[in-house]
Coordinates of C-alpha atoms in Angstrom, one line a residue:
Chain A
X583 CA 0.2 0.2 0.1
X584 CA 1.3 3.1 -1.1
X585 CA -1.6 5.5 0.5
X586 CA -0.7 8.3 2.7
X587 CA -2.8 7.5 5.4
X588 CA -6.0 9.3 5.7
X589 CA -8.1 10.5 8.5
X590 CA -12.3 8.9 7.5
X591 CA -15.5 8.9 9.1
X592 CA -18.0 6.1 8.9
X593 CA -21.8 7.2 9.4
X594 CA -23.2 4.3 9.7
X595 CA -26.8 4.0 12.1
X596 CA -25.6 0.4 12.6
X597 CA -22.7 -0.8 15.4
X598 CA -22.0 -4.5 13.3
X599 CA -21.4 -2.3 9.8
X600 CA -19.9 0.5 11.8
X601 CA -16.8 -2.4 13.5
X602 CA -16.6 -3.6 10.1
X603 CA -15.3 -1.2 8.1
X604 CA -13.9 0.5 10.9
X605 CA -11.8 -3.0 10.8
X606 CA -11.5 -2.1 6.8
X607 CA -10.4 1.4 7.1
X608 CA -8.3 0.0 9.6
X609 CA -7.1 -2.5 7.6
X610 CA -6.4 -0.6 5.0
X611 CA -3.8 1.9 7.8
X612 CA -5.9 4.6 8.0
X613 CA -7.6 5.9 10.9
X614 CA -11.4 5.9 11.3
X615 CA -13.8 7.7 13.4
X616 CA -17.3 6.7 13.7
X617 CA -21.3 8.2 13.3
X618 CA -24.2 6.5 14.0
X619 CA -26.2 9.1 12.4
X620 CA -26.5 12.2 9.8
X621 CA -26.5 14.6 12.6
X622 CA -24.0 13.5 15.1
X623 CA -21.6 13.2 11.0
X624 CA -22.2 16.9 10.8
X625 CA -21.4 18.0 14.1
X626 CA -18.2 15.6 13.6
X627 CA -17.3 17.7 10.1
X628 CA -17.3 20.6 12.4
X629 CA -15.3 19.7 14.5
X630 CA -12.8 18.4 13.2
X631 CA -11.1 17.2 9.4
X632 CA -11.5 14.3 7.7
X633 CA -10.8 13.3 4.5
X634 CA -12.8 11.1 3.7
X635 CA -16.9 9.5 4.3
X636 CA -18.1 6.6 4.2
X637 CA -21.9 7.5 4.4
X638 CA -25.0 5.1 5.1
X639 CA -28.4 5.9 3.0
X640 CA -31.0 5.0 5.9
X641 CA -30.3 6.3 8.7
X642 CA -32.5 7.3 12.0
X643 CA -33.2 11.6 12.7
X644 CA -31.0 12.1 9.6
X645 CA -30.1 10.1 6.5
X646 CA -27.6 9.8 4.5
X647 CA -29.3 11.6 1.1
X648 CA -29.8 14.7 4.2
X649 CA -25.8 14.5 4.6
X650 CA -24.8 14.8 0.8
X651 CA -27.0 17.4 0.9
X652 CA -25.6 19.6 3.8
X653 CA -22.2 18.5 2.2
X654 CA -23.5 20.3 -0.4
X655 CA -24.3 22.8 0.5
X656 CA -21.6 23.8 2.9
X657 CA -18.2 25.7 1.0
X658 CA -16.5 24.4 3.5
X659 CA -16.8 20.5 3.2
X660 CA -17.9 20.9 -0.4
X661 CA -14.8 19.2 -1.8
X662 CA -14.4 16.1 0.9
X663 CA -14.3 13.0 -0.8
X664 CA -18.0 11.2 -0.1
X665 CA -17.5 7.3 -0.5
X666 CA -22.0 5.7 -0.3
X667 CA -21.6 2.4 1.6
X668 CA -25.4 0.3 1.5
X669 CA -27.7 -1.7 1.0
X670 CA -30.1 -0.5 0.2
X671 CA -32.6 -0.9 -3.0
X672 CA -33.0 0.0 -5.6
X673 CA -30.6 2.0 -8.8
X674 CA -32.3 5.1 -8.1
X675 CA -31.6 5.7 -4.6
X676 CA -27.6 5.1 -6.0
X677 CA -28.4 7.5 -9.3
X678 CA -29.8 9.9 -6.3
X679 CA -26.4 9.6 -3.7
X680 CA -24.1 10.1 -7.5
X681 CA -26.2 12.6 -7.9
X682 CA -26.1 14.3 -4.8
X683 CA -22.5 14.1 -4.8
X684 CA -21.5 11.3 -4.1
X685 CA -18.1 9.8 -5.4
X686 CA -18.6 6.6 -5.5
X687 CA -20.9 3.9 -3.8
X688 CA -20.5 0.6 -2.6
X689 CA -22.8 -2.3 -2.3
X690 CA -22.8 -3.9 1.1
X691 CA -22.1 -5.8 2.6
X692 CA -18.2 -3.7 1.0
X693 CA -16.2 -6.3 -0.6
X694 CA -12.3 -5.8 0.8
X695 CA -10.4 -4.9 -2.4
X696 CA -13.0 -2.6 -3.6
X697 CA -12.8 -0.5 0.2
X698 CA -9.8 -0.9 -0.3
X699 CA -9.4 0.7 -4.9
X700 CA -12.4 2.8 -3.8
X701 CA -10.6 4.5 -1.1
X702 CA -7.2 5.6 -2.1
X703 CA -8.6 7.6 -5.2
X704 CA -10.9 9.5 -2.6
X705 CA -8.0 9.9 -0.7
X706 CA -6.1 10.6 -4.3
X707 CA -8.6 13.3 -5.3
X708 CA -8.9 15.2 -2.0
X709 CA -4.8 15.8 -1.9
X710 CA -5.1 17.0 -5.6
X711 CA -8.1 19.1 -4.3
X712 CA -5.7 20.2 -0.9
X713 CA -2.9 21.1 -3.9
X714 CA -5.1 23.0 -6.1
X715 CA -6.7 24.8 -3.0
X716 CA -3.2 26.1 -1.9
X717 CA -2.0 26.9 -6.2
X718 CA -4.9 29.0 -6.3
X719 CA -4.0 31.3 -3.4
X720 CA -0.8 31.6 -3.8
X721 CA -2.0 33.2 -6.6
X722 CA -5.1 34.6 -5.1
X723 CA -2.9 35.1 -2.4
X724 CA -4.2 33.4 1.6
X725 CA -4.1 36.9 3.6
X726 CA -6.3 38.8 1.2
X727 CA -8.3 35.7 1.0
X728 CA -8.6 34.8 5.3
X729 CA -9.1 39.2 5.6
X730 CA -12.1 38.9 3.7
X731 CA -13.7 36.4 5.7
X732 CA -12.6 37.3 8.7
X733 CA -13.5 41.8 8.5
X734 CA -16.2 41.0 5.5
X735 CA -15.3 43.6 2.9
X736 CA -16.0 47.1 3.6
X737 CA -14.4 49.3 0.6
X738 CA -11.4 51.7 2.5
X739 CA -8.0 51.5 4.6
X740 CA -6.6 50.9 8.3
X741 CA -3.1 52.4 9.2
X742 CA -0.7 49.6 9.9
X743 CA 3.3 49.3 10.1
X744 CA 4.7 47.6 6.5
X745 CA 8.0 46.7 4.8
X746 CA 7.1 47.6 1.0
X747 CA 8.9 46.2 -1.2
X748 CA 9.0 46.7 -5.0
X749 CA 11.7 45.6 -8.3
X750 CA 11.4 45.6 -11.2
X751 CA 13.4 44.2 -14.4
X752 CA 16.5 46.4 -16.1
X753 CA 16.2 46.8 -19.4
X754 CA 12.9 44.8 -19.7
X755 CA 11.8 47.3 -22.5
X756 CA 15.7 46.8 -24.5
X757 CA 15.5 43.3 -23.4
X758 CA 11.5 42.3 -24.8
X759 CA 12.3 43.8 -28.4
X760 CA 13.9 41.5 -29.5
X761 CA 11.6 38.9 -28.4
X762 CA 8.1 37.4 -30.1
X763 CA 5.4 38.4 -27.9
X764 CA 5.0 35.3 -27.3
X765 CA 8.2 34.2 -26.2
X766 CA 7.8 37.6 -24.4
X767 CA 4.8 36.5 -22.4
X768 CA 6.8 33.6 -21.2
X769 CA 9.3 35.6 -20.0
X770 CA 7.2 37.4 -17.8
X771 CA 5.7 34.3 -16.3
X772 CA 8.2 32.9 -15.9
X773 CA 10.0 36.1 -14.0
X774 CA 6.4 36.5 -12.0
X775 CA 6.3 32.8 -10.3
X776 CA 9.6 33.3 -9.3
X777 CA 9.2 36.0 -7.9
X778 CA 5.5 35.8 -6.3
X779 CA 7.1 32.4 -4.6
X780 CA 9.5 34.7 -2.7
X781 CA 7.9 36.4 -2.0
X782 CA 4.5 34.3 -0.1
X783 CA 8.0 31.1 1.3
X784 CA 8.4 34.8 2.9
X785 CA 5.1 35.6 4.7
X786 CA 4.4 38.1 1.8
X787 CA 2.4 39.0 -0.3
X788 CA 2.3 40.2 -3.9
X789 CA -0.1 44.1 -4.8
X790 CA 0.3 44.8 -7.8
X791 CA 2.0 43.4 -10.4
X792 CA 2.9 46.6 -13.3
X793 CA 4.3 45.8 -16.7
X794 CA 7.8 43.9 -15.6
X795 CA 7.2 44.8 -11.7
X796 CA 5.6 44.1 -8.8
X797 CA 4.8 45.9 -5.2
X798 CA 5.0 43.0 -2.9
X799 CA 3.2 43.4 0.4
X800 CA 5.1 42.5 4.5
X801 CA 2.7 43.0 7.6
X802 CA -0.6 43.4 5.8
X803 CA -3.1 42.4 6.1
X804 CA -1.6 39.8 8.6
X805 CA 1.2 40.7 10.7
X806 CA 3.5 39.7 10.3
X807 CA 7.1 39.1 13.9
X808 CA 10.2 42.0 11.9
X809 CA 8.4 42.7 8.3
X810 CA 11.9 44.5 7.4
X811 CA 13.0 41.3 7.7
X812 CA 10.8 38.8 5.5
X813 CA 10.9 42.4 3.6
X814 CA 14.7 41.3 2.7
X815 CA 14.8 38.0 3.0
X816 CA 12.7 38.1 0.2
X817 CA 14.6 40.4 -1.4
X818 CA 17.9 38.2 -1.5
X819 CA 15.8 35.4 -2.3
X820 CA 14.1 37.2 -6.1
X821 CA 17.7 37.5 -6.8
X822 CA 19.3 33.6 -5.9
X823 CA 16.6 33.3 -8.0
X824 CA 16.7 35.6 -11.0
X825 CA 20.8 33.7 -10.7
X826 CA 19.9 30.3 -11.6
X827 CA 16.8 31.6 -14.6
X828 CA 19.7 33.9 -15.7
X829 CA 22.4 30.2 -15.6
X830 CA 19.8 28.3 -18.4
X831 CA 19.5 31.7 -20.2
X832 CA 23.2 31.5 -20.1
X833 CA 23.0 28.0 -21.2
X834 CA 20.0 28.5 -24.6
X835 CA 22.6 31.2 -25.3
X836 CA 19.8 33.8 -24.0
X837 CA 20.7 37.1 -22.5
X838 CA 21.2 37.5 -18.1
X839 CA 18.1 39.4 -16.9
X840 CA 18.6 41.2 -14.3
X841 CA 16.5 43.4 -11.1
X842 CA 16.1 45.6 -8.6
X843 CA 14.7 45.7 -6.4
X844 CA 13.7 48.7 -3.6
X845 CA 12.2 48.3 1.0
X846 CA 11.4 50.5 2.5
X847 CA 8.9 50.6 6.2
X848 CA 6.7 52.9 8.1
X849 CA 3.3 53.3 8.3
X850 CA 1.2 52.5 5.6
X851 CA -2.9 53.2 4.4
X852 CA -3.7 49.2 3.5
X853 CA -7.1 48.3 2.3
X854 CA -9.5 47.8 -0.7
X855 CA -9.5 50.2 -3.1
X856 CA -12.4 50.8 -5.7
X857 CA -15.7 50.4 -5.9
X858 CA -18.4 47.8 -4.2
X859 CA -18.2 45.8 -7.7
X860 CA -14.6 46.0 -8.7
X861 CA -11.8 46.6 -5.8
X862 CA -8.2 45.6 -5.0
X863 CA -6.2 45.0 -1.8
X864 CA -4.0 47.9 -2.0
X865 CA -0.9 50.4 0.3
X866 CA -0.6 53.5 -0.5
X867 CA 2.4 56.6 2.4
X868 CA 4.8 57.7 1.8
X869 CA 6.5 54.2 2.3
X870 CA 5.0 53.4 -0.8
X871 CA 6.4 56.2 -3.4
X872 CA 10.2 55.8 -0.8
X873 CA 9.6 51.8 -2.1
X874 CA 9.4 52.6 -5.3
X875 CA 11.6 55.4 -5.1
X876 CA 14.2 53.5 -3.7
X877 CA 13.5 50.6 -6.4
X878 CA 14.3 53.1 -9.6
X879 CA 17.8 54.5 -7.5
X880 CA 19.3 51.3 -7.5
X881 CA 19.5 51.7 -11.4
X882 CA 21.6 55.0 -10.8
X883 CA 23.6 53.5 -7.7
X884 CA 24.5 50.0 -9.6
X885 CA 23.0 48.2 -6.6
X886 CA 20.9 45.3 -5.8
X887 CA 18.9 45.8 -3.3
X888 CA 18.5 48.6 -1.8
X889 CA 16.7 49.8 1.6
X890 CA 16.0 52.9 3.9
X891 CA 17.3 53.7 7.2
X892 CA 13.8 52.2 9.2
X893 CA 14.1 48.6 7.1
X894 CA 17.9 48.5 8.2
X895 CA 17.3 49.7 12.1
X896 CA 15.3 46.3 11.4
X897 CA 17.8 44.1 10.3
X898 CA 19.1 41.7 12.7
X899 CA 23.0 41.5 11.5
X900 CA 22.9 43.5 7.7
X901 CA 25.5 43.2 5.3
X902 CA 25.6 46.7 3.9
X903 CA 27.5 46.6 0.7
X904 CA 27.1 51.0 0.6
X905 CA 25.9 53.5 2.7
X906 CA 24.5 57.3 0.0
X907 CA 24.6 59.4 2.4
X908 CA 22.0 62.1 2.7
X909 CA 20.9 61.4 -0.7
X910 CA 18.0 63.4 -2.6
X911 CA 14.9 60.9 -3.4
X912 CA 12.2 62.7 -6.0
X913 CA 8.9 63.6 -4.5
X914 CA 11.2 64.1 -0.8
X915 CA 12.2 67.0 0.4
X916 CA 14.5 65.8 2.7
X917 CA 17.3 63.8 1.7
X918 CA 17.9 60.5 2.8
X919 CA 20.4 58.0 4.2
X920 CA 19.7 55.0 2.0
X921 CA 21.6 51.4 2.4
X922 CA 22.3 48.9 0.7
X923 CA 22.4 45.4 0.8
Chain B
X908 CA -21.3 -23.7 -0.2
X909 CA -23.4 -24.1 1.6
X910 CA -24.9 -25.5 5.6
X911 CA -28.0 -24.8 6.8
X912 CA -28.9 -21.1 7.6
X913 CA -25.1 -19.6 7.0
X914 CA -23.5 -19.5 4.4
X915 CA -20.0 -20.3 4.7
X916 CA -18.0 -19.1 1.9
X917 CA -19.6 -16.2 2.8
X918 CA -18.5 -16.6 6.1
X919 CA -14.8 -17.6 6.1
X920 CA -14.2 -14.7 3.8
X921 CA -15.2 -12.6 6.7
X922 CA -12.3 -14.4 9.1
X923 CA -10.3 -14.3 5.8
X924 CA -10.2 -10.5 5.6
X925 CA -11.2 -9.3 9.7
X926 CA -9.3 -12.0 11.5
X927 CA -11.0 -14.9 13.5
X928 CA -11.0 -13.1 17.1
X929 CA -12.2 -10.2 15.0
X930 CA -14.7 -11.9 13.1
X931 CA -16.3 -14.0 17.2
X932 CA -16.7 -10.9 18.4
X933 CA -18.3 -9.0 15.6
X934 CA -20.8 -11.8 15.8
X935 CA -21.5 -11.6 19.0
X936 CA -22.4 -8.3 18.9
X937 CA -24.5 -9.3 16.2
X938 CA -26.3 -11.6 18.2
X939 CA -26.9 -8.5 21.3
X940 CA -27.9 -6.4 18.3
X941 CA -30.8 -8.2 16.5
X942 CA -32.6 -8.6 19.3
X943 CA -32.6 -5.5 19.4
X944 CA -33.6 -4.8 16.3
X945 CA -36.5 -7.6 15.6
X946 CA -38.2 -5.6 18.9
X947 CA -37.7 -2.1 16.5
X948 CA -39.8 -3.7 13.5
X949 CA -43.0 -4.7 16.2
X950 CA -42.8 -1.2 17.3
X951 CA -42.4 0.0 14.2
X952 CA -45.1 -2.0 12.8
X953 CA -46.9 -1.4 16.6
X954 CA -47.1 2.5 15.8
X955 CA -47.8 2.3 12.2
X956 CA -44.1 3.5 12.0
X957 CA -43.2 3.1 7.5
X958 CA -39.5 5.3 8.3
X959 CA -38.7 2.6 11.1
X960 CA -40.8 -0.8 10.3
X961 CA -37.5 0.0 6.9
X962 CA -35.3 0.8 8.5
X963 CA -35.1 -2.1 10.7
X964 CA -35.7 -4.7 8.2
X965 CA -32.9 -3.1 5.8
X966 CA -30.2 -3.4 8.9
X967 CA -31.4 -6.9 9.9
X968 CA -31.1 -7.1 5.9
X969 CA -27.1 -5.9 5.7
X970 CA -25.8 -7.8 8.6
X971 CA -27.3 -11.3 7.7
X972 CA -25.5 -10.4 4.3
X973 CA -22.3 -10.3 6.2
X974 CA -22.3 -13.1 8.2
X975 CA -23.8 -15.3 4.8
X976 CA -27.3 -15.5 7.1
X977 CA -28.2 -15.6 3.8
X978 CA -31.8 -16.9 4.4
X979 CA -32.8 -14.8 7.1
X980 CA -31.4 -11.8 4.8
X981 CA -33.4 -12.4 2.1
X982 CA -36.7 -12.7 4.4
X983 CA -35.5 -9.0 5.7
X984 CA -35.3 -7.9 2.1
X985 CA -39.1 -8.8 1.3
X986 CA -40.1 -7.2 4.4
X987 CA -38.5 -4.1 4.0
X988 CA -39.7 -4.1 0.2
X989 CA -42.6 -5.7 1.6
X990 CA -43.8 -2.6 2.7
X991 CA -45.9 -2.2 6.5
X992 CA -48.7 -4.1 7.0
X993 CA -51.9 -3.7 8.8
X994 CA -51.2 -2.5 12.3
X995 CA -50.9 -5.2 14.6
X996 CA -49.7 -8.1 11.9
X997 CA -47.6 -10.3 13.6
X998 CA -46.7 -12.3 10.3
X999 CA -43.7 -11.4 9.4
X1000 CA -41.4 -10.1 12.6
X1001 CA -42.7 -14.4 13.6
X1002 CA -41.0 -15.4 11.0
X1003 CA -38.0 -13.1 11.3
X1004 CA -37.7 -14.1 14.5
X1005 CA -37.5 -17.4 13.6
X1006 CA -35.3 -17.5 10.9
X1007 CA -32.9 -15.0 13.2
X1008 CA -33.5 -18.0 15.9
X1009 CA -31.5 -20.7 13.6
X1010 CA -28.8 -18.8 11.9
X1011 CA -27.5 -17.6 15.8
X1012 CA -27.4 -20.8 16.6
X1013 CA -26.3 -21.7 13.2
X1014 CA -23.1 -18.8 13.8
X1015 CA -22.8 -19.5 17.6
X1016 CA -21.5 -23.2 16.7
X1017 CA -19.4 -22.0 13.8
X1018 CA -17.5 -19.5 17.0
X1019 CA -17.1 -22.1 19.2
X1020 CA -15.4 -24.4 16.0

């Protein structure tokens, strides 16, 4: 058996059936919990997580059809695979189970080999669905989804401390002039995939994609222990990912990519901007402007990552390559000390 | 191979799939639970509770199939599909009780083998 063990919930009003199915499931290497009717099962499903449901149809209080309907109506449970195990009479009842979303129907007494195959395939489906959800969340940003779930959707922002990161491909216009449009899109897709990975694996979210660049936020909507540390770690990861990509590109006789990164830390106003019909999670404030200017400044100073003083102060032992004291930044009246990492 | 009220092939398969000790415990559970199911069937008939009547017959059928109690399962299936009798008619319940008694005796013997 190659399956990872799953946790199954067995729902049956008959004690002999519960014992027998539990035994079979445990012999297959999985964990089994039992419920004696649909109502008990729904209570258990709301408080624990299961990988698969083995569901009887004929039950008092709440029967299998009602359980299937309740699962369908619940967005958190809709993806839970259900195997109906019953000796219910009539093809129409079996058809009804499938129509209500059951994965499959196993007649009782349940054949052990058939059960093993169906459980494996049900668990595999669950695993694929979970994987799909994780991939989706990576791009729709889990944090924004969570924030929406917890506090609801409302246009308007709130103040928070955050680190803002801008990243841009150097000389992208020149680079893309020599490429077919399809190849340009391919290149951007690769770039974004790598950059998203660097941002999300460090607890940040990508809030804007800007042609050949992006803006990422660390510390909003979900707080982080050290927003500057996370943003700088993401910045370094972005550079090492681009180096790996360049290694492949050079081998294929293609031009290297170069990126610049600016990071600033401070108070921002973050929230949903737009209209009730179309809105985006975004972030505004002088910290955002500064991060964008620092990114532009990487080109003038030939730096990989430029950070402001507030970001540097929060870092735990940063390796500063060079400090540019009292630098005049466009859009800001007072000069800044900025640091190349 | 059918020998009396129990299909020995099915019973052997159950023991093979779940282990002798577990199968013996499962038989004891059935012997403990079945009289309650028959009582439920009678009570449902008395109360003209068609759902309860069908469900009790269905449970007995399902368990009888598990142990290879073929005759008992067939009778329970007929009752499940036949619908509730006129109030107080004990014919089906009595037949089921008699069939269960035979199956139970055979299962007890098999458990002591």
